[in-house]
């Protein structure tokens, strides 16, 4: 379900008139819904270490070089080279004095710091992208911007999470006649996302709810 379809589904839930085109979303509540859906989308993507946000790149570290440009568009999960996993070491200063612990890396400004190797190294970096949406060409982006953009949250979870969560936040009143229903649907969808996406059965689902 794309951005426009999500908004129209919200409008149906709110007993508002649907629109035929993204350009028709000009009313105040339309603008609020657009913003709320984006806030929810980025919040949910940032809640957990979701498998659907995992990405991988390979950097080449030349011999006798201790740093590489940090081109990671997100949060680093693992750094691996020659089958060895490197642990993150917070004290970046030790890399400038070559006194860091073995098999570690650190971050400094826009650089990733490594030990100095005698030969070129391929560094495999697995990370969680900070992007939360993509366009029709599959290009990832941080926010939903166009009517045909879609969330990176997998179907069928994106629709109930974003639609019911957005309706709940737009009204923001627990006394609203449909608030309990929206909350229940949102909560169940988020719990289902966690239980279905979790890589291990030992990871138990939980629900986090933020109101604005």
Tab-separated table of N, CA and C in Angstrom, residues 60-169:
chain	number	residue	atom	x	y	z
A	60	UNK	N	37.075	-1.343	0.683
A	60	UNK	CA	38.460	-1.770	0.476
A	60	UNK	C	39.376	-0.851	1.279
A	61	UNK	N	40.130	-1.457	2.184
A	61	UNK	CA	41.070	-0.698	3.006
A	61	UNK	C	42.480	-0.965	2.472
A	62	UNK	N	43.115	0.049	1.876
A	62	UNK	CA	44.471	-0.168	1.330
A	62	UNK	C	45.481	-0.499	2.431
A	63	UNK	N	46.517	-1.201	2.060
A	63	UNK	CA	47.582	-1.540	3.012
A	63	UNK	C	48.163	-0.266	3.619
A	64	UNK	N	48.564	-0.382	4.880
A	64	UNK	CA	49.198	0.717	5.620
A	64	UNK	C	48.255	1.914	5.813
A	65	UNK	N	46.947	1.660	5.690
A	65	UNK	CA	45.953	2.719	5.873
A	65	UNK	C	45.082	2.382	7.081
A	66	UNK	N	44.879	3.358	7.947
A	66	UNK	CA	44.175	3.078	9.198
A	66	UNK	C	42.744	3.601	9.226
A	67	UNK	N	42.284	4.196	8.124
A	67	UNK	CA	40.935	4.748	8.148
A	67	UNK	C	40.296	4.672	6.773
A	68	UNK	N	38.944	4.683	6.779
A	68	UNK	CA	38.172	4.670	5.544
A	68	UNK	C	37.020	5.650	5.694
A	69	UNK	N	36.571	6.198	4.571
A	69	UNK	CA	35.419	7.098	4.603
A	69	UNK	C	34.197	6.333	5.122
A	70	UNK	N	33.492	6.977	6.043
A	70	UNK	CA	32.280	6.356	6.579
A	70	UNK	C	31.111	6.683	5.646
A	71	UNK	N	30.808	5.769	4.744
A	71	UNK	CA	29.705	5.958	3.801
A	71	UNK	C	28.452	5.208	4.253
A	72	UNK	N	28.454	4.728	5.480
A	72	UNK	CA	27.331	3.944	6.005
A	72	UNK	C	26.151	4.857	6.285
A	73	UNK	N	25.031	4.606	5.622
A	73	UNK	CA	23.841	5.429	5.786
A	73	UNK	C	22.911	4.779	6.812
A	74	UNK	N	23.433	4.657	8.039
A	74	UNK	CA	22.652	4.015	9.082
A	74	UNK	C	23.525	3.631	10.261
A	75	UNK	N	23.137	2.552	10.958
A	75	UNK	CA	23.833	2.103	12.166
A	75	UNK	C	24.565	0.790	11.893
A	76	UNK	N	25.843	0.763	12.187
A	76	UNK	CA	26.665	-0.422	11.934
A	76	UNK	C	26.279	-1.551	12.896
A	77	UNK	N	26.090	-2.739	12.337
A	77	UNK	CA	25.768	-3.915	13.147
A	77	UNK	C	26.985	-4.829	13.289
A	78	UNK	N	27.692	-5.073	12.194
A	78	UNK	CA	28.845	-5.978	12.223
A	78	UNK	C	29.904	-5.511	11.255
A	79	UNK	N	31.165	-5.714	11.644
A	79	UNK	CA	32.307	-5.438	10.773
A	79	UNK	C	33.141	-6.712	10.714
A	80	UNK	N	33.364	-7.213	9.503
A	80	UNK	CA	34.032	-8.507	9.333
A	80	UNK	C	35.102	-8.398	8.256
A	81	UNK	N	36.254	-8.992	8.508
A	81	UNK	CA	37.316	-9.063	7.503
A	81	UNK	C	38.062	-10.380	7.657
A	82	UNK	N	38.254	-11.070	6.547
A	82	UNK	CA	38.947	-12.365	6.553
A	82	UNK	C	38.330	-13.338	7.557
A	83	UNK	N	37.018	-13.310	7.661
A	83	UNK	CA	36.323	-14.221	8.562
A	83	UNK	C	36.388	-13.844	10.028
A	84	UNK	N	37.026	-12.722	10.347
A	84	UNK	CA	37.140	-12.265	11.729
A	84	UNK	C	36.182	-11.108	11.970
A	85	UNK	N	35.420	-11.194	13.062
A	85	UNK	CA	34.515	-10.110	13.417
A	85	UNK	C	35.253	-9.083	14.262
A	86	UNK	N	35.079	-7.807	13.923
A	86	UNK	CA	35.702	-6.713	14.659
A	86	UNK	C	34.692	-6.091	15.611
A	87	UNK	N	35.094	-5.897	16.857
A	87	UNK	CA	34.225	-5.279	17.850
A	87	UNK	C	34.415	-3.769	17.853
A	88	UNK	N	33.347	-3.059	18.176
A	88	UNK	CA	33.440	-1.599	18.258
A	88	UNK	C	34.188	-1.204	19.519
A	89	UNK	N	35.158	-0.305	19.377
A	89	UNK	CA	35.931	0.210	20.518
A	89	UNK	C	35.684	1.715	20.615
A	90	UNK	N	35.113	2.126	21.721
A	90	UNK	CA	34.669	3.515	21.868
A	90	UNK	C	35.825	4.515	21.879
A	91	UNK	N	36.942	4.136	22.445
A	91	UNK	CA	38.072	5.062	22.583
A	91	UNK	C	38.838	5.162	21.265
A	92	UNK	N	38.400	6.096	20.408
A	92	UNK	CA	39.023	6.234	19.083
A	92	UNK	C	40.472	6.706	19.153
A	93	UNK	N	40.839	7.348	20.253
A	93	UNK	CA	42.203	7.882	20.365
A	93	UNK	C	43.263	6.783	20.314
A	94	UNK	N	42.896	5.593	20.775
A	94	UNK	CA	43.868	4.494	20.772
A	94	UNK	C	44.272	4.099	19.359
A	95	UNK	N	43.422	4.380	18.365
A	95	UNK	CA	43.749	4.044	16.981
A	95	UNK	C	44.790	4.997	16.411
A	96	UNK	N	44.865	6.199	16.967
A	96	UNK	CA	45.863	7.157	16.505
A	96	UNK	C	47.243	6.872	17.107
A	97	UNK	N	47.263	6.066	18.159
A	97	UNK	CA	48.538	5.680	18.780
A	97	UNK	C	48.836	4.206	18.559
A	98	UNK	N	48.010	3.560	17.732
A	98	UNK	CA	48.173	2.138	17.417
A	98	UNK	C	48.203	1.282	18.689
A	99	UNK	N	47.338	1.641	19.652
A	99	UNK	CA	47.287	0.905	20.919
A	99	UNK	C	45.895	0.330	21.184
A	100	UNK	N	45.085	0.231	20.155
A	100	UNK	CA	43.730	-0.297	20.290
A	100	UNK	C	43.752	-1.811	20.520
A	101	UNK	N	42.699	-2.362	21.134
A	101	UNK	CA	42.618	-3.818	21.288
A	101	UNK	C	42.583	-4.503	19.927
A	102	UNK	N	42.965	-5.760	19.911
A	102	UNK	CA	42.998	-6.530	18.661
A	102	UNK	C	41.595	-6.716	18.104
A	103	UNK	N	41.489	-6.728	16.787
A	103	UNK	CA	40.227	-6.949	16.080
A	103	UNK	C	39.126	-5.992	16.544
A	104	UNK	N	39.429	-4.705	16.507
A	104	UNK	CA	38.448	-3.688	16.865
A	104	UNK	C	38.433	-2.602	15.790
A	105	UNK	N	37.374	-1.824	15.804
A	105	UNK	CA	37.262	-0.652	14.936
A	105	UNK	C	36.638	0.466	15.757
A	106	UNK	N	36.709	1.690	15.264
A	106	UNK	CA	36.102	2.813	15.956
A	106	UNK	C	35.615	3.831	14.929
A	107	UNK	N	34.964	4.878	15.403
A	107	UNK	CA	34.435	5.931	14.543
A	107	UNK	C	34.972	7.275	14.996
A	108	UNK	N	35.324	8.107	14.018
A	108	UNK	CA	35.828	9.443	14.319
A	108	UNK	C	35.392	10.373	13.201
A	109	UNK	N	34.507	11.315	13.537
A	109	UNK	CA	33.928	12.211	12.539
A	109	UNK	C	33.340	11.398	11.393
A	110	UNK	N	33.817	11.598	10.172
A	110	UNK	CA	33.277	10.863	9.023
A	110	UNK	C	34.177	9.718	8.591
A	111	UNK	N	34.956	9.191	9.547
A	111	UNK	CA	35.884	8.101	9.257
A	111	UNK	C	35.565	6.862	10.102
A	112	UNK	N	35.877	5.697	9.524
A	112	UNK	CA	35.884	4.447	10.287
A	112	UNK	C	37.348	4.087	10.488
A	113	UNK	N	37.737	3.871	11.733
A	113	UNK	CA	39.137	3.601	12.063
A	113	UNK	C	39.375	2.106	12.221
A	114	UNK	N	40.504	1.644	11.663
A	114	UNK	CA	40.873	0.236	11.728
A	114	UNK	C	42.334	0.106	12.149
A	115	UNK	N	42.742	-1.089	12.538
A	115	UNK	CA	44.176	-1.342	12.721
A	115	UNK	C	44.886	-1.193	11.373
A	116	UNK	N	46.172	-0.996	11.405
A	116	UNK	CA	46.955	-0.911	10.171
A	116	UNK	C	47.336	-2.318	9.718
A	117	UNK	N	47.002	-2.647	8.470
A	117	UNK	CA	47.303	-3.969	7.925
A	117	UNK	C	48.432	-3.864	6.902
A	118	UNK	N	49.161	-4.969	6.722
A	118	UNK	CA	50.289	-4.998	5.789
A	118	UNK	C	49.849	-5.161	4.341
A	119	UNK	N	48.596	-5.570	4.130
A	119	UNK	CA	48.097	-5.742	2.775
A	119	UNK	C	46.669	-5.201	2.685
A	120	UNK	N	46.198	-5.036	1.451
A	120	UNK	CA	44.837	-4.540	1.246
A	120	UNK	C	43.831	-5.481	1.909
A	121	UNK	N	42.775	-4.875	2.458
A	121	UNK	CA	41.750	-5.671	3.128
A	121	UNK	C	40.369	-5.310	2.589
A	122	UNK	N	39.547	-6.325	2.382
A	122	UNK	CA	38.133	-6.102	2.105
A	122	UNK	C	37.385	-6.156	3.429
A	123	UNK	N	36.702	-5.077	3.728
A	123	UNK	CA	35.968	-4.977	4.991
A	123	UNK	C	34.474	-5.071	4.704
A	124	UNK	N	33.834	-6.105	5.205
A	124	UNK	CA	32.395	-6.294	5.018
A	124	UNK	C	31.659	-5.642	6.185
A	125	UNK	N	30.760	-4.723	5.863
A	125	UNK	CA	30.018	-4.021	6.908
A	125	UNK	C	28.527	-4.287	6.738
A	126	UNK	N	27.939	-4.848	7.770
A	126	UNK	CA	26.496	-5.083	7.817
A	126	UNK	C	25.901	-3.997	8.694
A	127	UNK	N	24.856	-3.342	8.201
A	127	UNK	CA	24.309	-2.206	8.940
A	127	UNK	C	22.788	-2.130	8.787
A	128	UNK	N	22.190	-1.358	9.673
A	128	UNK	CA	20.756	-1.086	9.611
A	128	UNK	C	20.567	0.274	8.941
A	129	UNK	N	19.927	0.282	7.778
A	129	UNK	CA	19.747	1.532	7.076
A	129	UNK	C	18.867	2.497	7.872
A	130	UNK	N	19.149	3.786	7.743
A	130	UNK	CA	18.321	4.796	8.395
A	130	UNK	C	17.113	5.151	7.526
A	131	UNK	N	17.115	4.656	6.278
A	131	UNK	CA	15.989	4.931	5.385
A	131	UNK	C	14.757	4.142	5.802
A	132	UNK	N	13.598	4.717	5.548
A	132	UNK	CA	12.347	4.114	5.995
A	132	UNK	C	11.329	3.966	4.871
A	133	UNK	N	11.685	4.394	3.654
A	133	UNK	CA	10.749	4.362	2.536
A	133	UNK	C	11.509	4.117	1.236
A	134	UNK	N	10.761	3.899	0.156
A	134	UNK	CA	11.384	3.768	-1.161
A	134	UNK	C	10.398	4.220	-2.228
A	135	UNK	N	10.950	4.638	-3.368
A	135	UNK	CA	10.100	5.080	-4.472
A	135	UNK	C	9.781	3.918	-5.399
A	136	UNK	N	9.102	4.201	-6.492
A	136	UNK	CA	8.670	3.136	-7.396
A	136	UNK	C	9.840	2.461	-8.109
A	137	UNK	N	11.001	3.131	-8.131
A	137	UNK	CA	12.185	2.549	-8.754
A	137	UNK	C	13.004	1.724	-7.770
A	138	UNK	N	12.533	1.661	-6.523
A	138	UNK	CA	13.253	0.903	-5.506
A	138	UNK	C	14.344	1.693	-4.812
A	139	UNK	N	14.453	2.985	-5.116
A	139	UNK	CA	15.448	3.828	-4.463
A	139	UNK	C	14.992	4.172	-3.048
A	140	UNK	N	15.835	3.869	-2.087
A	140	UNK	CA	15.449	4.111	-0.696
A	140	UNK	C	15.611	5.575	-0.323
A	141	UNK	N	14.749	6.021	0.578
A	141	UNK	CA	14.766	7.398	1.050
A	141	UNK	C	14.335	7.408	2.510
A	142	UNK	N	14.587	8.520	3.185
A	142	UNK	CA	14.265	8.587	4.606
A	142	UNK	C	12.762	8.721	4.851
A	143	UNK	N	12.091	9.536	4.043
A	143	UNK	CA	10.676	9.844	4.292
A	143	UNK	C	9.799	9.496	3.090
A	144	UNK	N	8.521	9.296	3.379
A	144	UNK	CA	7.512	9.178	2.331
A	144	UNK	C	7.240	10.584	1.809
A	145	UNK	N	7.402	10.779	0.508
A	145	UNK	CA	7.271	12.119	-0.066
A	145	UNK	C	6.252	12.191	-1.196
A	146	UNK	N	6.230	11.185	-2.043
A	146	UNK	CA	5.326	11.158	-3.191
A	146	UNK	C	4.208	10.142	-2.939
A	147	UNK	N	3.122	10.318	-3.666
A	147	UNK	CA	1.965	9.460	-3.450
A	147	UNK	C	2.227	7.993	-3.672
A	148	UNK	N	3.157	7.656	-4.566
A	148	UNK	CA	3.432	6.247	-4.855
A	148	UNK	C	4.639	5.694	-4.095
A	149	UNK	N	5.193	6.465	-3.176
A	149	UNK	CA	6.237	5.939	-2.289
A	149	UNK	C	5.635	4.891	-1.360
A	150	UNK	N	6.460	3.943	-0.926
A	150	UNK	CA	5.983	2.920	0.009
A	150	UNK	C	6.926	2.836	1.208
A	151	UNK	N	6.389	2.370	2.321
A	151	UNK	CA	7.185	2.177	3.527
A	151	UNK	C	8.064	0.940	3.384
A	152	UNK	N	9.201	0.943	4.100
A	152	UNK	CA	10.035	-0.254	4.141
A	152	UNK	C	9.483	-1.289	5.119
A	153	UNK	N	8.520	-0.892	5.952
A	153	UNK	CA	7.868	-1.864	6.831
A	153	UNK	C	7.154	-2.873	5.936
A	154	UNK	N	7.380	-4.165	6.122
A	154	UNK	CA	6.804	-5.171	5.214
A	154	UNK	C	5.280	-5.184	5.241
A	155	UNK	N	4.710	-5.484	4.075
A	155	UNK	CA	3.289	-5.812	4.027
A	155	UNK	C	3.123	-7.188	4.669
A	156	UNK	N	2.032	-7.473	5.351
A	156	UNK	CA	0.847	-6.633	5.518
A	156	UNK	C	0.867	-5.789	6.800
A	157	UNK	N	2.029	-5.620	7.417
A	157	UNK	CA	2.093	-4.921	8.703
A	157	UNK	C	2.025	-3.405	8.572
A	158	UNK	N	2.542	-2.873	7.462
A	158	UNK	CA	2.616	-1.414	7.304
A	158	UNK	C	1.239	-0.773	7.365
A	159	UNK	N	0.261	-1.387	6.700
A	159	UNK	CA	-1.063	-0.762	6.630
A	159	UNK	C	-1.699	-0.567	8.006
A	160	UNK	N	-1.886	-1.617	8.819
A	160	UNK	CA	-2.534	-1.391	10.119
A	160	UNK	C	-1.706	-0.536	11.066
A	161	UNK	N	-0.381	-0.692	11.034
A	161	UNK	CA	0.459	0.108	11.932
A	161	UNK	C	0.335	1.584	11.601
A	162	UNK	N	0.451	1.925	10.332
A	162	UNK	CA	0.471	3.332	9.940
A	162	UNK	C	-0.925	3.943	9.876
A	163	UNK	N	-1.903	3.181	9.433
A	163	UNK	CA	-3.260	3.726	9.325
A	163	UNK	C	-3.888	3.908	10.701
A	164	UNK	N	-3.931	2.855	11.489
A	164	UNK	CA	-4.588	2.967	12.799
A	164	UNK	C	-3.774	3.836	13.752
A	165	UNK	N	-2.458	3.755	13.654
A	165	UNK	CA	-1.624	4.620	14.486
A	165	UNK	C	-1.816	6.082	14.144
A	166	UNK	N	-1.946	6.398	12.849
A	166	UNK	CA	-2.124	7.782	12.420
A	166	UNK	C	-3.485	8.323	12.851
A	167	UNK	N	-4.524	7.520	12.706
A	167	UNK	CA	-5.859	7.957	13.132
A	167	UNK	C	-5.875	8.234	14.629
A	168	UNK	N	-5.255	7.345	15.377
A	168	UNK	CA	-5.189	7.488	16.832
A	168	UNK	C	-4.467	8.775	17.216
A	169	UNK	N	-3.376	9.061	16.548
A	169	UNK	CA	-2.603	10.261	16.883
A	169	UNK	C	-3.284	11.533	16.407
